[in-house]
Coordinates of C-alpha atoms and ligand atoms in Angstrom, one line a residue:
Chain A
M1 CA 48.2 -34.0 20.6
A2 CA 49.2 -32.1 23.6
V3 CA 50.3 -29.2 21.5
K4 CA 47.0 -29.3 19.6
T5 CA 44.9 -29.0 22.7
D6 CA 47.0 -26.2 23.9
V7 CA 46.4 -24.3 20.7
L8 CA 42.7 -25.1 20.8
S9 CA 42.3 -23.9 24.4
K10 CA 44.2 -20.7 23.5
A11 CA 41.9 -20.1 20.6
D12 CA 38.9 -20.7 22.9
M13 CA 40.1 -18.2 25.3
G14 CA 40.7 -15.7 22.6
G15 CA 37.2 -16.4 21.3
G16 CA 35.8 -15.7 24.8
E17 CA 37.6 -12.5 25.1
S18 CA 36.5 -11.3 21.7
I19 CA 32.8 -12.1 22.5
L20 CA 33.1 -10.0 25.6
A21 CA 34.7 -7.2 23.6
A22 CA 31.9 -7.4 21.1
L23 CA 29.2 -7.5 23.7
A24 CA 30.5 -4.5 25.6
P25 CA 29.4 -1.8 23.2
R26 CA 26.0 -3.4 22.9
V27 CA 25.6 -3.5 26.7
I28 CA 26.7 0.1 26.9
G29 CA 24.3 0.9 24.1
G30 CA 21.4 -0.8 25.9
L31 CA 22.2 1.2 29.1
K32 CA 22.4 4.4 27.1
H33 CA 19.0 3.6 25.5
A34 CA 17.5 2.9 29.0
A35 CA 19.0 6.1 30.3
T36 CA 17.6 8.3 27.5
R37 CA 14.2 6.6 27.2
V38 CA 13.3 5.4 30.7
L39 CA 14.9 7.9 32.9
P40 CA 13.1 11.1 31.8
P41 CA 9.5 9.7 32.4
V42 CA 10.6 8.2 35.7
M43 CA 12.1 11.6 36.8
F44 CA 9.0 13.6 35.8
L45 CA 6.7 11.0 37.4
A46 CA 8.6 11.4 40.7
L47 CA 8.5 15.2 40.3
L48 CA 4.7 15.1 39.8
L49 CA 4.1 12.8 42.7
T50 CA 6.2 15.1 44.9
I51 CA 4.2 18.2 43.9
W52 CA 0.9 16.3 44.4
E53 CA 2.1 15.0 47.8
I54 CA 3.0 18.5 48.9
A55 CA -0.1 20.1 47.5
C56 CA -2.5 17.7 49.1
S57 CA -0.8 17.3 52.5
S58 CA -2.2 20.5 54.0
P59 CA -5.1 20.0 56.4
G60 CA -7.7 21.6 54.2
A61 CA -6.9 19.5 51.1
T62 CA -9.9 17.9 49.3
L63 CA -8.0 15.2 47.6
P64 CA -5.7 12.6 49.3
P65 CA -1.9 12.8 48.6
P66 CA -0.3 9.7 46.9
S67 CA 1.0 8.3 50.1
T68 CA -2.6 8.2 51.5
V69 CA -3.9 6.7 48.2
L70 CA -1.3 4.0 48.4
S71 CA -2.1 3.1 52.1
D72 CA -5.9 3.3 51.5
T73 CA -5.9 1.0 48.5
W74 CA -3.2 -1.3 49.5
E75 CA -5.6 -4.2 50.0
L76 CA -7.0 -3.7 46.5
I77 CA -3.6 -3.5 44.9
I78 CA -2.1 -6.6 46.4
D79 CA -5.2 -8.7 45.9
P80 CA -6.9 -7.9 42.6
F81 CA -8.5 -11.4 42.3
F82 CA -10.8 -11.6 45.4
D83 CA -14.5 -12.2 44.8
K84 CA -16.8 -11.8 47.8
G85 CA -20.0 -12.1 45.7
G86 CA -22.2 -9.4 44.2
L87 CA -20.3 -6.3 43.2
N88 CA -17.6 -6.8 45.9
K89 CA -14.9 -8.0 43.6
G90 CA -11.2 -7.3 43.0
M91 CA -10.0 -4.8 40.4
F92 CA -9.1 -7.6 38.0
W93 CA -12.7 -8.7 37.7
H94 CA -14.0 -5.2 37.1
L95 CA -11.4 -4.6 34.4
A96 CA -12.0 -8.0 32.9
S97 CA -15.7 -7.4 32.5
S98 CA -15.2 -4.0 31.0
L99 CA -12.6 -5.4 28.6
Q100 CA -15.0 -8.2 27.7
R101 CA -17.7 -5.6 26.7
V102 CA -15.1 -3.7 24.8
A103 CA -13.9 -6.8 23.0
I104 CA -17.4 -7.7 21.8
G105 CA -18.4 -4.2 20.9
F106 CA -15.1 -3.5 19.2
A107 CA -15.3 -6.8 17.2
I108 CA -18.7 -5.8 15.9
A109 CA -17.5 -2.3 15.1
A110 CA -14.4 -3.7 13.2
A111 CA -16.5 -6.1 11.1
V112 CA -19.2 -3.6 10.3
G113 CA -16.8 -0.7 9.9
I114 CA -14.5 -2.5 7.5
G115 CA -17.5 -3.8 5.5
L116 CA -19.1 -0.3 5.2
G117 CA -15.6 1.2 4.6
V118 CA -15.0 -1.1 1.7
L119 CA -18.5 -0.3 0.3
I120 CA -18.2 3.5 0.4
G121 CA -14.5 3.3 -0.7
Q122 CA -15.4 1.2 -3.8
S123 CA -18.7 2.6 -4.9
T124 CA -19.1 6.3 -5.7
L125 CA -22.8 6.0 -5.4
A126 CA -22.6 4.5 -1.9
F127 CA -20.0 7.2 -1.0
R128 CA -22.3 10.0 -2.1
G129 CA -25.3 8.5 -0.4
L130 CA -23.7 7.4 2.9
D131 CA -20.8 9.8 3.6
P132 CA -23.0 12.8 4.6
I133 CA -25.0 10.6 6.9
F134 CA -21.9 9.2 8.5
Q135 CA -20.4 12.6 8.9
V136 CA -23.4 13.7 10.9
L137 CA -23.8 10.6 13.0
R138 CA -20.2 10.4 14.0
T139 CA -20.4 13.7 15.9
V140 CA -23.1 12.3 18.2
P141 CA -21.4 11.8 21.6
P142 CA -21.2 8.1 22.7
L143 CA -23.4 8.5 25.8
A144 CA -26.2 10.2 23.9
W145 CA -26.7 6.7 22.3
L146 CA -27.2 5.0 25.7
P147 CA -30.8 5.9 26.5
L148 CA -31.8 4.9 22.9
S149 CA -30.0 1.6 23.1
L150 CA -31.5 0.9 26.6
A151 CA -34.9 1.6 25.1
A152 CA -34.2 -0.8 22.2
F153 CA -32.4 -3.6 24.0
R154 CA -33.9 -3.3 27.6
H155 CA -30.8 -4.9 29.1
A156 CA -27.7 -3.2 30.4
D157 CA -25.1 -5.4 28.7
P158 CA -26.2 -5.3 25.1
S159 CA -26.8 -1.6 25.5
A160 CA -23.3 -1.0 26.7
I161 CA -21.9 -3.1 23.8
F162 CA -24.0 -1.2 21.3
V163 CA -22.6 2.1 22.6
I164 CA -19.1 0.7 22.2
A165 CA -19.7 -0.5 18.7
I166 CA -21.4 2.7 17.5
T167 CA -18.6 4.8 19.0
A168 CA -15.8 2.9 17.5
V169 CA -17.3 2.2 14.1
W170 CA -17.0 5.7 12.5
P171 CA -13.2 6.1 12.4
I172 CA -13.0 2.5 11.2
I173 CA -15.4 3.1 8.3
L174 CA -13.9 6.4 7.3
N175 CA -10.2 5.3 7.4
T176 CA -11.0 2.1 5.6
A177 CA -12.8 4.1 2.9
V178 CA -9.8 6.5 2.6
G179 CA -7.5 3.6 2.3
I180 CA -9.5 2.1 -0.5
R181 CA -9.8 5.3 -2.4
N182 CA -6.0 5.7 -2.1
I183 CA -5.2 2.4 -3.8
P184 CA -3.0 3.6 -6.7
Q185 CA -4.6 3.4 -10.1
D186 CA -1.6 1.4 -11.2
Y187 CA -2.4 -1.5 -8.8
R188 CA -6.0 -1.5 -10.2
N189 CA -4.6 -1.6 -13.7
V190 CA -2.2 -4.4 -12.9
S191 CA -5.2 -6.4 -11.5
R192 CA -7.2 -5.7 -14.6
V193 CA -4.4 -6.8 -17.0
L194 CA -4.1 -10.0 -14.9
R195 CA -7.9 -10.3 -14.9
L196 CA -8.1 -10.9 -11.2
N197 CA -11.6 -11.6 -10.2
G198 CA -13.4 -9.7 -7.4
F199 CA -12.4 -12.2 -4.8
E200 CA -8.7 -12.3 -5.8
F201 CA -8.6 -8.5 -6.1
F202 CA -10.1 -8.1 -2.6
F203 CA -7.6 -10.5 -0.9
K204 CA -4.5 -9.9 -3.0
V205 CA -4.6 -6.2 -3.7
M206 CA -7.3 -4.3 -1.8
L207 CA -6.9 -5.7 1.6
P208 CA -3.0 -5.5 1.8
A209 CA -3.1 -2.0 0.3
T210 CA -5.7 -0.8 2.9
V211 CA -4.4 -2.5 6.0
P212 CA -2.3 0.5 7.2
F213 CA -5.4 2.7 6.9
M214 CA -7.7 0.2 8.5
F215 CA -5.4 -0.1 11.5
T216 CA -5.3 3.7 11.9
G217 CA -9.1 3.5 12.2
L218 CA -9.0 0.5 14.5
K219 CA -6.5 2.3 16.7
I220 CA -8.6 5.4 17.0
G221 CA -11.7 3.1 17.5
I222 CA -10.2 1.1 20.4
G223 CA -9.3 4.3 22.2
L224 CA -12.8 5.7 21.8
S225 CA -14.3 2.4 22.9
W226 CA -12.4 2.5 26.1
L227 CA -13.4 6.1 26.7
A228 CA -17.0 5.2 26.1
I229 CA -17.2 2.0 28.2
V230 CA -16.1 3.7 31.4
A231 CA -18.7 6.4 31.0
A232 CA -21.4 3.9 29.9
E233 CA -20.8 1.7 32.9
M234 CA -21.1 4.5 35.3
L235 CA -24.7 4.8 34.2
I236 CA -25.7 1.2 33.7
G237 CA -24.1 -0.3 36.8
G238 CA -23.0 -4.0 37.3
V239 CA -19.5 -5.3 37.4
G240 CA -17.1 -3.0 35.5
I241 CA -14.4 -0.4 36.1
G242 CA -16.8 2.4 35.3
F243 CA -19.3 1.3 37.9
F244 CA -16.5 0.7 40.3
I245 CA -15.5 4.4 40.0
W246 CA -19.1 5.5 40.4
D247 CA -19.6 3.2 43.4
A248 CA -16.4 4.6 45.0
W249 CA -17.6 8.1 44.5
N250 CA -21.0 7.3 46.2
S251 CA -19.0 5.9 49.2
S252 CA -16.6 8.8 49.2
L253 CA -13.6 6.5 48.6
I254 CA -11.5 9.1 46.7
S255 CA -8.4 6.9 46.9
E256 CA -10.1 4.1 45.1
I257 CA -11.2 6.4 42.4
I258 CA -7.6 7.5 41.9
L259 CA -6.4 3.9 41.8
A260 CA -9.2 3.0 39.2
L261 CA -8.2 6.0 37.0
I262 CA -4.6 4.7 37.0
Y263 CA -5.7 1.3 35.9
V264 CA -8.0 2.8 33.2
G265 CA -5.1 4.8 31.8
L266 CA -2.8 1.8 31.8
V267 CA -5.3 -0.5 30.2
G268 CA -6.2 2.1 27.6
F269 CA -2.5 2.5 26.8
M270 CA -2.0 -1.2 26.5
L271 CA -5.0 -1.6 24.1
D272 CA -3.6 1.1 21.9
R273 CA -0.2 -0.5 21.8
L274 CA -1.8 -3.9 21.2
I275 CA -3.6 -2.7 18.0
G276 CA -0.5 -0.9 16.9
F277 CA 1.5 -4.0 17.4
I278 CA -0.9 -6.2 15.4
G279 CA -1.1 -3.5 12.7
N280 CA 2.7 -3.6 12.3
R281 CA 2.7 -7.4 12.1
V282 CA -0.1 -7.6 9.6
G283 CA 0.8 -4.7 7.4
G284 CA 4.6 -4.9 8.0
Y285 CA 5.7 -3.0 4.9
S286 CA 6.4 0.6 4.5
S287 CA 4.7 1.9 1.4
Q288 CA 7.0 3.7 -1.0
Chain B
M1 CA -3.9 -10.8 -44.8
S2 CA -4.3 -8.1 -42.2
A3 CA -1.6 -7.1 -39.8
Y4 CA -0.9 -8.8 -36.4
L5 CA -2.1 -5.7 -34.5
S6 CA -4.1 -3.0 -36.2
I7 CA -5.2 0.3 -34.8
S8 CA -7.8 1.8 -37.0
N9 CA -9.4 5.2 -36.9
V10 CA -8.9 5.4 -33.1
G11 CA -10.1 8.7 -31.6
M12 CA -10.5 9.6 -27.9
T13 CA -12.6 12.3 -26.5
F14 CA -12.6 12.9 -22.7
K15 CA -15.6 14.3 -21.0
G16 CA -14.1 17.1 -18.9
A17 CA -15.6 19.5 -16.5
N18 CA -15.4 22.3 -19.1
G19 CA -16.6 20.5 -22.1
P20 CA -15.3 17.6 -24.1
F21 CA -11.6 17.3 -24.7
I22 CA -10.4 15.7 -27.9
A23 CA -7.2 13.9 -27.1
L24 CA -6.7 11.7 -30.1
R25 CA -8.1 11.5 -33.6
E26 CA -7.8 9.2 -36.6
I27 CA -5.0 7.1 -35.4
E28 CA -4.1 4.5 -38.0
L29 CA -1.3 2.0 -37.3
E30 CA -0.5 -1.6 -38.3
I31 CA 2.1 -3.5 -36.5
N32 CA 3.6 -6.9 -37.6
S33 CA 4.4 -9.8 -35.4
G34 CA 7.8 -9.4 -33.7
E35 CA 8.1 -5.8 -34.6
F36 CA 9.5 -3.2 -32.1
V37 CA 7.7 0.1 -32.4
A38 CA 8.6 3.2 -30.5
L39 CA 6.0 6.0 -29.9
I40 CA 7.5 9.4 -29.5
G41 CA 5.9 12.8 -29.0
H42 CA 5.8 15.8 -26.7
S43 CA 4.4 15.5 -23.2
G44 CA 0.7 15.4 -23.0
C45 CA 0.1 14.6 -26.6
G46 CA -1.7 11.3 -25.8
K47 CA 0.9 8.6 -26.0
S48 CA -0.3 6.9 -22.7
T49 CA -3.9 7.3 -23.8
L50 CA -3.1 5.4 -27.0
L51 CA -1.2 2.7 -25.2
N52 CA -4.0 2.3 -22.7
I53 CA -6.5 1.9 -25.5
V54 CA -4.3 -0.9 -27.0
A55 CA -4.1 -2.4 -23.5
G56 CA -7.9 -2.3 -23.2
L57 CA -7.6 -0.2 -20.0
T58 CA -9.3 2.7 -21.7
R59 CA -12.0 2.5 -24.3
A60 CA -11.6 4.5 -27.5
T61 CA -14.5 6.7 -28.4
T62 CA -14.2 6.0 -32.1
G63 CA -12.5 3.2 -34.0
G64 CA -10.9 0.1 -32.5
V65 CA -7.9 -2.2 -32.1
L66 CA -7.7 -5.6 -33.6
L67 CA -5.2 -8.2 -32.3
Q68 CA -4.9 -11.2 -34.6
G69 CA -8.2 -10.2 -36.1
K70 CA -10.0 -10.1 -32.7
E71 CA -11.3 -6.8 -31.3
V72 CA -9.7 -5.6 -28.1
S73 CA -12.5 -4.9 -25.6
D74 CA -10.9 -5.3 -22.2
P75 CA -7.5 -5.6 -20.5
G76 CA -5.8 -9.0 -20.6
P77 CA -2.5 -10.7 -20.1
D78 CA -2.0 -11.1 -23.9
R79 CA -1.3 -7.3 -23.8
A80 CA 1.0 -7.0 -20.8
V81 CA 1.9 -3.5 -19.7
V82 CA 5.0 -2.2 -18.0
F83 CA 4.0 1.1 -16.3
Q84 CA 6.3 4.1 -15.9
N85 CA 6.4 3.8 -12.1
H86 CA 6.8 0.0 -12.1
S87 CA 3.6 -0.6 -10.1
L88 CA 5.0 -3.6 -8.2
L89 CA 2.9 -4.5 -5.1
P90 CA 5.0 -3.3 -2.1
W91 CA 3.8 -6.0 0.3
L92 CA 5.0 -8.8 -2.0
T93 CA 8.6 -9.9 -2.6
V94 CA 10.1 -9.7 -6.0
Y95 CA 9.4 -13.4 -6.5
D96 CA 5.8 -13.1 -5.3
N97 CA 5.1 -10.2 -7.6
V98 CA 6.0 -12.2 -10.6
K99 CA 4.5 -15.4 -9.2
L100 CA 1.1 -13.6 -8.7
A101 CA 1.0 -13.0 -12.5
V102 CA 2.3 -16.5 -13.3
D103 CA -0.2 -18.2 -11.0
K104 CA -3.1 -16.3 -12.5
V105 CA -2.1 -16.5 -16.2
H106 CA -0.7 -20.0 -16.3
S107 CA -3.1 -21.7 -13.7
K108 CA -4.4 -24.1 -16.3
T109 CA -1.3 -24.7 -18.5
K110 CA 1.4 -25.2 -15.9
N111 CA 1.5 -27.2 -12.7
K112 CA 2.9 -25.9 -9.4
A113 CA 6.5 -26.8 -10.0
E114 CA 6.4 -25.5 -13.5
R115 CA 5.0 -22.2 -12.3
D116 CA 7.8 -21.8 -9.8
A117 CA 10.4 -22.6 -12.4
W118 CA 8.8 -20.2 -14.9
T119 CA 8.8 -17.4 -12.3
R120 CA 12.5 -18.0 -11.6
H121 CA 13.3 -18.3 -15.3
N122 CA 11.7 -14.9 -16.1
L123 CA 13.5 -13.2 -13.2
A124 CA 16.7 -14.7 -14.4
L125 CA 16.1 -13.3 -17.9
V126 CA 16.1 -9.8 -16.6
G127 CA 19.0 -10.6 -14.2
M128 CA 17.0 -10.3 -11.0
D129 CA 17.2 -13.9 -9.8
H130 CA 19.6 -12.8 -7.0
A131 CA 16.9 -10.7 -5.3
L132 CA 14.0 -13.1 -5.1
D133 CA 13.1 -12.4 -1.5
K134 CA 13.6 -8.6 -1.6
R135 CA 10.7 -6.3 -1.4
P136 CA 10.3 -3.6 -4.0
Q137 CA 11.2 -0.8 -1.6
E138 CA 14.5 -2.6 -0.9
I139 CA 15.7 -2.5 -4.6
S140 CA 16.7 0.3 -6.9
G141 CA 14.5 2.0 -9.5
G142 CA 16.3 0.2 -12.3
M143 CA 15.8 -3.2 -10.6
K144 CA 12.1 -2.5 -10.0
Q145 CA 11.7 -1.9 -13.8
R146 CA 13.5 -5.2 -14.4
V147 CA 11.0 -7.0 -12.2
G148 CA 8.2 -5.2 -13.9
I149 CA 9.5 -6.4 -17.2
A150 CA 9.9 -9.9 -15.9
R151 CA 6.3 -9.9 -14.7
A152 CA 5.1 -8.7 -18.1
L153 CA 7.2 -11.3 -20.0
A154 CA 6.0 -14.1 -17.7
M155 CA 2.5 -13.6 -19.0
E156 CA 3.8 -14.5 -22.5
P157 CA 2.0 -11.6 -24.0
K158 CA 1.2 -11.3 -27.7
V159 CA 2.1 -7.7 -27.4
L160 CA 4.3 -6.1 -24.8
L161 CA 3.3 -2.5 -24.0
L162 CA 6.0 -0.3 -22.3
D163 CA 4.9 3.1 -21.1
E164 CA 8.1 5.1 -20.7
P165 CA 9.6 2.3 -18.6
F166 CA 12.9 4.0 -18.1
G167 CA 11.7 7.6 -17.8
A168 CA 12.5 7.9 -14.2
L169 CA 16.0 6.3 -14.4
D170 CA 19.5 7.9 -14.6
A171 CA 21.3 7.7 -18.0
L172 CA 23.6 4.8 -17.0
T173 CA 20.9 2.6 -15.6
R174 CA 18.8 3.5 -18.6
A175 CA 21.5 2.3 -21.0
T176 CA 22.0 -1.1 -19.3
L177 CA 18.2 -1.6 -19.3
Q178 CA 18.0 -0.7 -23.0
D179 CA 20.6 -3.4 -23.7
T180 CA 18.6 -5.9 -21.6
V181 CA 15.4 -5.0 -23.6
M182 CA 17.3 -5.5 -26.9
E183 CA 18.7 -8.8 -25.8
L184 CA 15.3 -10.0 -24.7
H185 CA 13.7 -8.9 -28.0
A186 CA 16.4 -10.7 -29.9
K187 CA 15.8 -13.9 -27.9
L188 CA 12.0 -13.9 -27.6
N189 CA 11.0 -11.9 -30.7
N190 CA 8.1 -10.2 -28.9
T191 CA 5.9 -7.6 -30.5
V192 CA 6.6 -4.4 -28.6
I193 CA 5.1 -1.0 -28.4
M194 CA 7.2 1.4 -26.3
I195 CA 6.6 5.0 -25.4
T196 CA 9.6 7.1 -25.0
H197 CA 10.7 10.7 -24.7
D198 CA 14.3 9.8 -25.7
V199 CA 15.3 10.1 -29.4
D200 CA 18.4 7.9 -29.0
E201 CA 16.4 5.3 -27.2
A202 CA 13.8 5.2 -29.9
V203 CA 16.3 4.8 -32.7
L204 CA 18.5 2.3 -30.9
L205 CA 15.6 -0.1 -30.0
S206 CA 13.0 0.1 -32.6
D207 CA 12.2 -1.1 -36.1
R208 CA 9.9 1.8 -36.6
V209 CA 9.4 5.1 -34.8
V210 CA 5.9 6.6 -34.7
M211 CA 5.9 10.3 -34.2
M212 CA 2.9 12.0 -32.8
T213 CA 1.7 15.6 -33.3
N214 CA 0.9 17.8 -30.4
G215 CA -2.5 17.7 -28.8
P216 CA -5.3 18.5 -28.5
A217 CA -6.5 16.2 -31.2
A218 CA -3.1 14.6 -31.7
T219 CA -2.5 12.0 -34.4
I220 CA 0.3 10.2 -36.0
G221 CA 2.5 12.8 -37.9
E222 CA 5.1 10.6 -39.4
V223 CA 6.4 7.0 -39.3
L224 CA 10.1 6.4 -39.6
N225 CA 11.7 3.1 -40.6
V226 CA 14.9 2.4 -38.9
N227 CA 17.0 0.4 -41.3
L228 CA 19.7 -0.7 -38.9
A229 CA 20.9 -4.3 -38.7
R230 CA 20.5 -6.2 -35.5
P231 CA 22.2 -6.9 -33.1
R232 CA 22.8 -3.2 -32.6
N233 CA 25.7 -1.8 -30.6
R234 CA 25.3 1.7 -29.2
L235 CA 29.0 2.5 -29.5
A236 CA 29.2 1.4 -33.2
L237 CA 26.0 3.3 -34.0
A238 CA 27.2 6.6 -32.8
T239 CA 29.0 7.2 -36.1
D240 CA 26.6 5.2 -38.4
P241 CA 25.1 7.4 -41.1
E242 CA 21.7 5.7 -41.0
Y243 CA 21.6 6.2 -37.2
T244 CA 22.4 9.9 -37.6
R245 CA 19.8 10.2 -40.4
C246 CA 17.0 8.7 -38.2
R247 CA 18.0 10.8 -35.2
Q248 CA 18.1 14.0 -37.4
Q249 CA 14.6 13.2 -38.8
I250 CA 13.0 12.7 -35.4
L251 CA 14.7 15.8 -34.0
E252 CA 13.4 17.8 -36.9
F253 CA 9.9 16.5 -36.5
L254 CA 9.9 17.2 -32.7
Y255 CA 11.7 20.5 -32.6
A256 CA 11.3 22.2 -36.0
R257 CA 7.8 21.2 -37.2
H258 CA 6.0 20.2 -34.0
R259 CA 7.6 22.2 -31.2
A260 CA 6.2 21.7 -27.7
P261 CA 3.3 24.1 -27.2
A262 CA 4.6 27.3 -25.8
V263 CA 4.0 27.7 -22.1
H264 CA 2.5 31.1 -21.5
A265 CA 4.1 33.0 -18.7
A266 CA 1.5 34.3 -16.2
Ligands
ATP301 N1 -9.0 10.5 -17.8 C1 -8.7 11.7 -18.5 N2 -9.7 12.7 -18.4 C2 -9.5 13.8 -19.1 N3 -8.4 14.1 -19.8 C3 -7.4 13.2 -19.9 C4 -7.5 12.0 -19.2 N4 -6.4 11.2 -19.4 C5 -5.6 12.0 -20.2 N5 -6.2 13.2 -20.4 C6 -5.6 14.3 -21.3 O1 -5.3 13.7 -22.5 C7 -4.1 14.3 -23.0 C8 -3.1 13.2 -23.3 O2 -2.7 12.5 -22.0 P1 -1.6 11.4 -22.0 O3 -1.4 11.0 -20.6 O4 -2.0 10.3 -22.9 O5 -0.3 12.1 -22.5 P2 1.1 11.5 -22.7 O6 1.5 11.7 -24.1 O7 1.2 10.2 -22.2 O8 2.0 12.5 -21.8 P3 3.3 12.2 -21.0 O9 4.4 12.1 -22.0 O10 3.5 13.4 -20.2 O11 3.1 11.0 -20.2 C9 -3.6 15.2 -21.9 O12 -3.9 16.5 -22.3 C10 -4.4 14.8 -20.7 O13 -4.6 16.0 -19.9
MG302 MG1 2.2 9.2 -20.5

């Protein structure tokens, strides 16, 4: 017995060593990865901040240097959740209401865009009739829709949501239609030989074949929505990151504007990544 | 008593941008149950067009196709097609690609467990039961064609239509797949129409070789009976006089009497 335990414990020790030995290259690999991917942006960010700090530290500078921005907005940064009533709310609440408008507007755009995309992708008649109209309408700048939608809806919120939806809908329509037109004839032939009905064809062939294209459109769409909401909120007022920026400008709080811009950029980046992530999960195959 | 499958007076004219284009004219062919027919001809003569008409994917402008006395008017699983570029759905696994067809075609005749078993059985027939959970892009070209064949066989078609199924494969893979197709034909006794560019493949596999003239307005030029006993063995056949005769006759048709249309240098 004693001998056996001895052998066992030796084996255990050996096992432990070999795990360490196996882990070492992976740890080193991870560090290498961090060094090559994380280090460069951090270095360039530091460089940019330094240049900014130096450029804006002179007495005649019109914009504050990063150090001043940080000290001016410290209260806002450490407490994003305060709510003192009215429009005097923390950054979180402004971003949340902007995101809520984007979510509703974008959901409408996605539903309408995919529907219309399927229509003009499948039907040559619909394509010929609608494509020229869409090509013209999609060049109208988002904010140009705002007065019209205010006139139609008479309330700030639905107008902003309409602007989001109309901005995001075009790339979703056009990319979905391209995806559908790109379904290989072979897949259609297979469906015909199998006698799939319209419903089965839609869910088993058309949708999976088009998902990568749809998500390209959705990704462009979410980016445009976020661009549009900030601009629209500047005009309509109320709680929202766009109005926060406008309000800060009117009170000459330049540091707050800069902080808001950083948040806008980060949130926009995260929205883009979120759609990309969902797209990879849903259409997680690489076409041949 | 009429033939199992009869193609009578089939003609096909495409409406092109610069006037109508006559692809096929006066195609007459009768095929018996269990027969293996190869369709050979130069590129662009209209082989795929003819196969698609039999499949019901394309409608002939004149004439028609009768299968067991019934007119072919639209595509259906009784005329399963294996396409040249396999046409497996890339988002489905090997198993699910075949299962899609099984679920659709045998929804009324087989229960859930039977459909699962039938899917596995057909994949085993083509030797692909080891890769059930692989996606098409993870397997080789030859394996994709095997899965395509399994999917077609799983439909229990009256006629199996193969459009140059091995055209894109290397010679060695091609040979093993030809052997598989011969074994399957011996076992299941399907009626098969297969398009090929390969003279040896045509002689090795088929009971009759249908040779098509060049387009435009291509038609059947000659039909050759291959009187070779089955099972056939490619090594033994190499020196068989009947094999040599068939090969010679096809080569003569394709290269002496119906040369590929000359490509004019610009
Ligand atoms: N939809 C179509 N519209 C117009 N012309 C067509 C159409 N389909 C085929 N053709 C023409 O009909 C002729 C026959 O085409 P088909 O694809 O049947 O040839 P094939 O014998 O299968 O050639 P390959 O061996 O290269 O596959 C070709 O000249 C082709 O250009
Ligand atoms: Mg062809």
